[in-house]
XYZ file of C-alpha atoms in Angstrom:
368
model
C 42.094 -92.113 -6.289
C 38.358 -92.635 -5.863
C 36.323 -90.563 -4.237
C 32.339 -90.338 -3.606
C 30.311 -88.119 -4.434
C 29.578 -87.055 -0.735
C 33.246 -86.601 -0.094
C 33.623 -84.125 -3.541
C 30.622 -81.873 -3.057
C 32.522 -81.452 0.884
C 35.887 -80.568 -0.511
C 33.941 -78.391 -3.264
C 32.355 -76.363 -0.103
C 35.480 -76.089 1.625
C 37.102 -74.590 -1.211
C 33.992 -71.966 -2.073
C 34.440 -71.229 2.062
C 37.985 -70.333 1.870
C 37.709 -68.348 -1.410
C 34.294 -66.155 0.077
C 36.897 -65.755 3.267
C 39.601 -64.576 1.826
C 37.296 -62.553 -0.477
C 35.927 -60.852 2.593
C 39.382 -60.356 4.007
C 40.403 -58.447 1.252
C 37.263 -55.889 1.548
C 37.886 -55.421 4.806
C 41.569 -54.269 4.178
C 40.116 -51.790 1.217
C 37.598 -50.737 3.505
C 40.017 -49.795 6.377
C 42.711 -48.220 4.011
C 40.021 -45.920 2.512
C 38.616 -45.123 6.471
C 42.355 -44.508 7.403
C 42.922 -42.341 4.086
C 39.683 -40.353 4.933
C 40.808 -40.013 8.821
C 43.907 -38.461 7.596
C 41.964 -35.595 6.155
C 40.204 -34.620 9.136
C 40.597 -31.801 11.422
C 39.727 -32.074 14.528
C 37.154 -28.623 16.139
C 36.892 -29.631 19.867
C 37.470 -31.876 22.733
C 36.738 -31.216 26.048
C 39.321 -30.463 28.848
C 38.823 -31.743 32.525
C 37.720 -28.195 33.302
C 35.217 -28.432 31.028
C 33.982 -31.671 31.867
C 34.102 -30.580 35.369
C 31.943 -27.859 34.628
C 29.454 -30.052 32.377
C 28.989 -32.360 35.852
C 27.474 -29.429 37.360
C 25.753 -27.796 34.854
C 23.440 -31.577 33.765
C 21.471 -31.010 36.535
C 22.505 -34.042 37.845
C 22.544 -32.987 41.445
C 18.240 -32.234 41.491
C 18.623 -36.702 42.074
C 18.919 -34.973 45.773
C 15.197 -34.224 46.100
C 14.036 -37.862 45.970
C 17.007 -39.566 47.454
C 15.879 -37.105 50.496
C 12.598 -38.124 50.255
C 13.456 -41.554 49.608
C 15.725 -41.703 53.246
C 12.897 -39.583 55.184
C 10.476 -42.124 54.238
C 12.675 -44.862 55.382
C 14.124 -43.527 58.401
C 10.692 -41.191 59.340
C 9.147 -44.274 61.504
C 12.331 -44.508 63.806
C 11.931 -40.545 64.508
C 10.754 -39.645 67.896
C 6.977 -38.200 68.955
C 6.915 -37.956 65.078
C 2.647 -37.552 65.887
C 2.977 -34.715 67.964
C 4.624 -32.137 65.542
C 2.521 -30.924 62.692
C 4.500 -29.752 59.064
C 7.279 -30.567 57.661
C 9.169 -27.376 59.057
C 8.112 -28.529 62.881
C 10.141 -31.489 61.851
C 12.999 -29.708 60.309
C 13.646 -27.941 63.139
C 13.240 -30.775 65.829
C 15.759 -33.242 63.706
C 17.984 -31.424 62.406
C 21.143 -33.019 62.361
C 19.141 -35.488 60.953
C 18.072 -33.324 57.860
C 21.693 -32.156 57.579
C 22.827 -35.843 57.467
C 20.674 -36.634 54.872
C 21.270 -33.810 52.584
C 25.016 -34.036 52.970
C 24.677 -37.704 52.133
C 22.319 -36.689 48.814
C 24.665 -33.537 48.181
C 27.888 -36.576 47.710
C 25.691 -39.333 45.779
C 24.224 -36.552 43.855
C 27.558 -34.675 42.957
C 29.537 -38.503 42.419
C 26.915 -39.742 40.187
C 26.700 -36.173 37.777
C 30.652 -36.379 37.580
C 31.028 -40.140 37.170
C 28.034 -40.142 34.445
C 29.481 -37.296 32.533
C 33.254 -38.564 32.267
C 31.915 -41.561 30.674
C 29.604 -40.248 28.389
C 32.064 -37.292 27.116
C 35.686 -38.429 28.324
C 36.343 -39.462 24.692
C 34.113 -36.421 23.097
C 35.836 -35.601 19.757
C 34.153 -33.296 16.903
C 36.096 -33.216 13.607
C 35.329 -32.570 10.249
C 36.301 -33.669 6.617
C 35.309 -31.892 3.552
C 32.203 -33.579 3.556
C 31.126 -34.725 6.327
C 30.887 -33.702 10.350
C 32.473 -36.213 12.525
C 31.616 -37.158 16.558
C 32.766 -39.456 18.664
C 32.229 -40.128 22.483
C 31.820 -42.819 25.254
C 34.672 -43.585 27.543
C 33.441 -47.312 28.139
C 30.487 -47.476 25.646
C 32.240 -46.041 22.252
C 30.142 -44.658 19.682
C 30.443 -42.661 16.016
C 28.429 -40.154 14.070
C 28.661 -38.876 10.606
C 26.396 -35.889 9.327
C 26.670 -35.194 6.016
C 27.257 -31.196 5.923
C 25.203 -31.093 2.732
C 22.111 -32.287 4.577
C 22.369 -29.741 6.808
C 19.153 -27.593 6.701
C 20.036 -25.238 9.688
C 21.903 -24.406 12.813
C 19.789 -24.141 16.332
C 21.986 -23.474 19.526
C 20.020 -23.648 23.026
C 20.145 -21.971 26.453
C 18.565 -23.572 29.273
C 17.828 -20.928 31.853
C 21.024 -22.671 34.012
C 22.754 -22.487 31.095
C 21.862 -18.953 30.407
C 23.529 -17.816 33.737
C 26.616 -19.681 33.155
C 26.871 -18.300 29.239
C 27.278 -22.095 27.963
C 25.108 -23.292 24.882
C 24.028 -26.669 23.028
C 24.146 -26.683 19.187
C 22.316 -28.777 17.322
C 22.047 -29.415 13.484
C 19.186 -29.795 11.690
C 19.333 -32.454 9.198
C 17.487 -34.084 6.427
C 18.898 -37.212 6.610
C 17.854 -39.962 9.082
C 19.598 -40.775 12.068
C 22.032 -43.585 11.572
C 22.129 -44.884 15.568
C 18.623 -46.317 16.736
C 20.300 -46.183 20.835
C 20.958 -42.588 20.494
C 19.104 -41.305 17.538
C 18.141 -37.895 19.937
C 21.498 -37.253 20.026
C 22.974 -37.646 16.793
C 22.534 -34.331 15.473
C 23.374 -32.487 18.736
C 27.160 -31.255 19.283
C 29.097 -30.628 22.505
C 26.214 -29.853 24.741
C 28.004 -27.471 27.521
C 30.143 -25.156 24.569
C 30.542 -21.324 25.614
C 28.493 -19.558 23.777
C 31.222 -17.421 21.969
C 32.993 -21.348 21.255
C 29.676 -22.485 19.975
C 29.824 -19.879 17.701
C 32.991 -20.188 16.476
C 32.964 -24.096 16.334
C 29.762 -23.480 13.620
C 32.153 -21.388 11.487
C 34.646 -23.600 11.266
C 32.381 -26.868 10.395
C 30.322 -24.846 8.237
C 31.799 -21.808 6.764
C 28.850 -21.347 4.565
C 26.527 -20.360 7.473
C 26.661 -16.585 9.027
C 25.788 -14.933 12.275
C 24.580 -11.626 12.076
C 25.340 -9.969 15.327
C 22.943 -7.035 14.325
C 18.857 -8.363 14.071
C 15.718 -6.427 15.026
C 13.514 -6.389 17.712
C 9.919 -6.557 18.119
C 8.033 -3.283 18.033
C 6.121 -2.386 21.136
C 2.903 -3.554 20.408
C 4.223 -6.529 19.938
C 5.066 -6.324 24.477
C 0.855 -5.254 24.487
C -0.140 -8.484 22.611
C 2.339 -10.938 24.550
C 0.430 -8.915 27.732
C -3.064 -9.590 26.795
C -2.865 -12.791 25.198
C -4.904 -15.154 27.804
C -2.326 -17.603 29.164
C -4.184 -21.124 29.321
C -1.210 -22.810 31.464
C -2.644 -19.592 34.408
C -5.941 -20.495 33.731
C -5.928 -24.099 34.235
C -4.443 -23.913 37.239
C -5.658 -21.313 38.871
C -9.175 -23.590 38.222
C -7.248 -26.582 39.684
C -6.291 -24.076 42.867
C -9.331 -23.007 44.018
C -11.439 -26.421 43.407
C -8.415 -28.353 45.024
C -7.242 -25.635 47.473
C -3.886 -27.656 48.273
C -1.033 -26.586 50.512
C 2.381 -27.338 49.040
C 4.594 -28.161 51.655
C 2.334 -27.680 54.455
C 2.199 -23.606 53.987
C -1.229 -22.512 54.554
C -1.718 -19.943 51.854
C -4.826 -18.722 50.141
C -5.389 -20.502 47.128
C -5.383 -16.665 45.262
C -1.750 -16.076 46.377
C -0.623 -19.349 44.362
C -1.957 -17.740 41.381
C -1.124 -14.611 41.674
C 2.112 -15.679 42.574
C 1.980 -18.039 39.025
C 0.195 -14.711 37.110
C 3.662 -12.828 37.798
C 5.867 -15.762 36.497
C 3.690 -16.251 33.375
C 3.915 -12.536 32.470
C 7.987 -11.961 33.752
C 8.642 -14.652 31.145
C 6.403 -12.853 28.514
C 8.453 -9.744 28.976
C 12.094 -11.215 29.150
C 10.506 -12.741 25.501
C 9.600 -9.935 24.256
C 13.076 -7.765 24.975
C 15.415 -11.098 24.047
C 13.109 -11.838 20.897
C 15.119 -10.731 17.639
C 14.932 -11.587 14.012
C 16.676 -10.594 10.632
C 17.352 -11.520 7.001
C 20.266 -10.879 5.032
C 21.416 -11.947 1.569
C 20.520 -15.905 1.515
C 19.934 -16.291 5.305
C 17.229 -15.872 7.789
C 17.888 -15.885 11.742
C 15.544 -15.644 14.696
C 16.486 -15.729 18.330
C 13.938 -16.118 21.054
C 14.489 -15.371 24.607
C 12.599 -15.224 27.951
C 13.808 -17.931 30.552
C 15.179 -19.756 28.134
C 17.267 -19.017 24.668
C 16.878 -19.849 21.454
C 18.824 -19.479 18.110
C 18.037 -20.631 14.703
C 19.928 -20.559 11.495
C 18.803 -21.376 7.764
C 19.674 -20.847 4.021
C 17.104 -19.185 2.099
C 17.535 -22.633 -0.164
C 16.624 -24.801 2.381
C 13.225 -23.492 3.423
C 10.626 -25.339 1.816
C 7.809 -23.724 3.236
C 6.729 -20.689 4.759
C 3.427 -19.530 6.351
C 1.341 -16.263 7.851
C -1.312 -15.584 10.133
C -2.842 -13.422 12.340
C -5.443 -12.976 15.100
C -7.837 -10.532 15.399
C -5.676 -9.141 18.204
C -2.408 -9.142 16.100
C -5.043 -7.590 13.106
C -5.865 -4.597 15.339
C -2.296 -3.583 15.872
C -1.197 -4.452 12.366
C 0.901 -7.842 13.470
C 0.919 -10.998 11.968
C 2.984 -14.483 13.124
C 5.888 -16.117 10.607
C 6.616 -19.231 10.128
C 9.071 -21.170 8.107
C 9.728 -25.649 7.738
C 12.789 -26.922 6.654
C 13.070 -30.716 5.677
C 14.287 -33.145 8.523
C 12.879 -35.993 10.363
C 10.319 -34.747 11.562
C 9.606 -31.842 9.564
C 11.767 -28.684 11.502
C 9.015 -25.654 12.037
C 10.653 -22.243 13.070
C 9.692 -18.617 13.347
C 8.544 -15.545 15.448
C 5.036 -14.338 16.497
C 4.157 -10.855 16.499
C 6.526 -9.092 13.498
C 5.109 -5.609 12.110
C 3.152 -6.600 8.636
C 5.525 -4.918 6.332
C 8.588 -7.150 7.771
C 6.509 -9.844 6.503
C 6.000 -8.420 3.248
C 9.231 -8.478 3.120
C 10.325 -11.831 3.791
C 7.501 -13.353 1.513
C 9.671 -11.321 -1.490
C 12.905 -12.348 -0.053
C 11.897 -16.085 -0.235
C 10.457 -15.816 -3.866
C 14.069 -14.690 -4.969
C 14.993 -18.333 -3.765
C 15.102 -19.420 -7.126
C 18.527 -17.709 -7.635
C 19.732 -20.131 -4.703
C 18.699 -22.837 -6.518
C 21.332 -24.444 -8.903
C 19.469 -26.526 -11.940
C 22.284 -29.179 -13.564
């Protein structure tokens, strides 16, 4: 049989095809033995319940989407109101349409509440954290699956967060801080976070069973009271700038004529409640190859490292810190970008201290 050249270098091609196919095949069976063998050796930390996904609806915040839904209707429906010309403030026209107002927040109130709970069931209906010797494992998306790895040796420390709702309801966010890059361009902010609505007593105990190497110390010190003085008298440029934009503007926020001064004082108070609630919530401590500092105020704020895995650490100090013998620490552990931690206003000798605590580093590190 005779065949042209044409017709060989075809059947040539479909031969090379089928081999590179069946080629593939066979790497793809490998690869999902080995992912099978390595699922088998997980243990799975934490998945939510309904309750807790219930609870997560309410704690996202979703339901502030009332405020310009509310707005959004009023605008809409304000033309078809009544006299609207004759009434002056928008309490004059609470008070004259009602049932109106009531409609419309009972209408944002369902939306609101419907869209938190249907948004969060999606996103965390599949939530699963498990762990292998090596690596840290999530997965979540009820209609939109996705899957994160985190090496647990690029792990350069542990931060767990309390919004101020969150504070009330005792639930924290943990997040890792890792060297490595995230691996998911969609969701690259989240990659590194865990379970975001964890009790804080779970949070704690999901960290020692991921990483067992890490260790919260329960007992840390507080500032001294100078350090309350200096948080006192340091100017506050947020107050400043506003109180500026107050009395050149002189607005009235929902129609409540006010002196401009009351809006600042009023500000002035909030500014300094939060310095205090900092100041008593603030704590720090170092022991054996790990450093911790937890800030408060409004919010909370835990952080977590290995001796080893601080790369850099830095003082300074104002004149104002100088006079009562404070100074501000600072430490940067390698991620993407660069993770900078550490507390303002620690008594001098605790920083002597921690500068000869981090120069024993070296018996952290492990030369091969």
């Amino acid at each position: 049989m005779v065949i042209t050249n044409k017709h060989a270098a075809f059947l040539i091609d479909l031969v090379q095809v089928g081999e590179s196919e069946s080629q593939v095949q066979s790497e793809s069976i490998e690869q999902t033995a080995s992912d099978e063998e390595n699922g088998s050796d997980r243990v799975i930390h934490f998945t939510p319940t309904k309750k807790d996904l219930w609870k997560a609806s309410f704690t996202s915040l979703s339901f502030l989407a009332i405020i310009p839904i509310i707005a959004g209707l009023y605008d809409i429906f304000g033309p078809l109101l009544p006299d609207i010309e004759q009434y002056e403030g928008v309490f004059y026209q609470i008070l004259n349409h009602a049932w109106l107002i009531a409609g419309f927040i009972i209408a944002g109130v369902i939306v609101a509440v419907v869209t938190g709970v249907v948004q969060t069931f999606v996103r965390y209906g599949q939530y699963k954290i498990s762990s292998s010797d090596t690596h840290i494992y999530i997965e979540k998306g009820l209609l939109d699956e996705s899957y994160f790895a985190i090496e647990k040796n690029k792990v350069q420390g542990i931060e767990i967060r309390q919004s101020f709702l969150k504070r009330i309801l005792g639930l924290a966010e943990v997040k890792l801080v890792s060297s490595a890059k995230p691996s998911s361009s969609g969701d690259s902010t989240q990659v590194n976070s865990l379970y975001p609505f964890l009790q804080l007593g779970q949070a704690f105990q999901l960290i020692e069973e991921l990483l067992p190497s890490y260790t919260f110390n329960h007992y840390m010190d507080r500032l001294p009271r100078e350090s309350l003085w200096i948080k006192l008298l340091k100017p506050s440029w947020l107050w400043i700038i506003a109180t500026i934009a107050l009395y050149y503007f002189k607005p009235s926020p929902f129609h409540i004529d006010m002196a401009w001064w009351v809006w600042s004082l009023f500000l002035l108070v909030l500014v300094m409640l939060n310095r205090i609630l900092d100041y008593v919530h603030t704590k720090y401590v170092i022991s054996d190859d790990h450093v911790q500092w937890w800030h408060g105020g409004l919010t909370s704020r835990l952080f977590i490292t290995k001796r080893q895995n601080v790369i850099e650490v830095s003082l300074s100090q104002s004149l104002l810190q100088k006079l009562f013998k404070l100074t501000s620490l600072h430490t940067k552990n390698r991620s993407t970008p660069v993770h900078v931690e550490g507390v303002d206003d620690v008594p001098v000798s605790f920083a002597h201290t921690f500068h000869q605590w981090y120069k024993d580093r070296q018996k952290d590190i492990k030369v091969e």
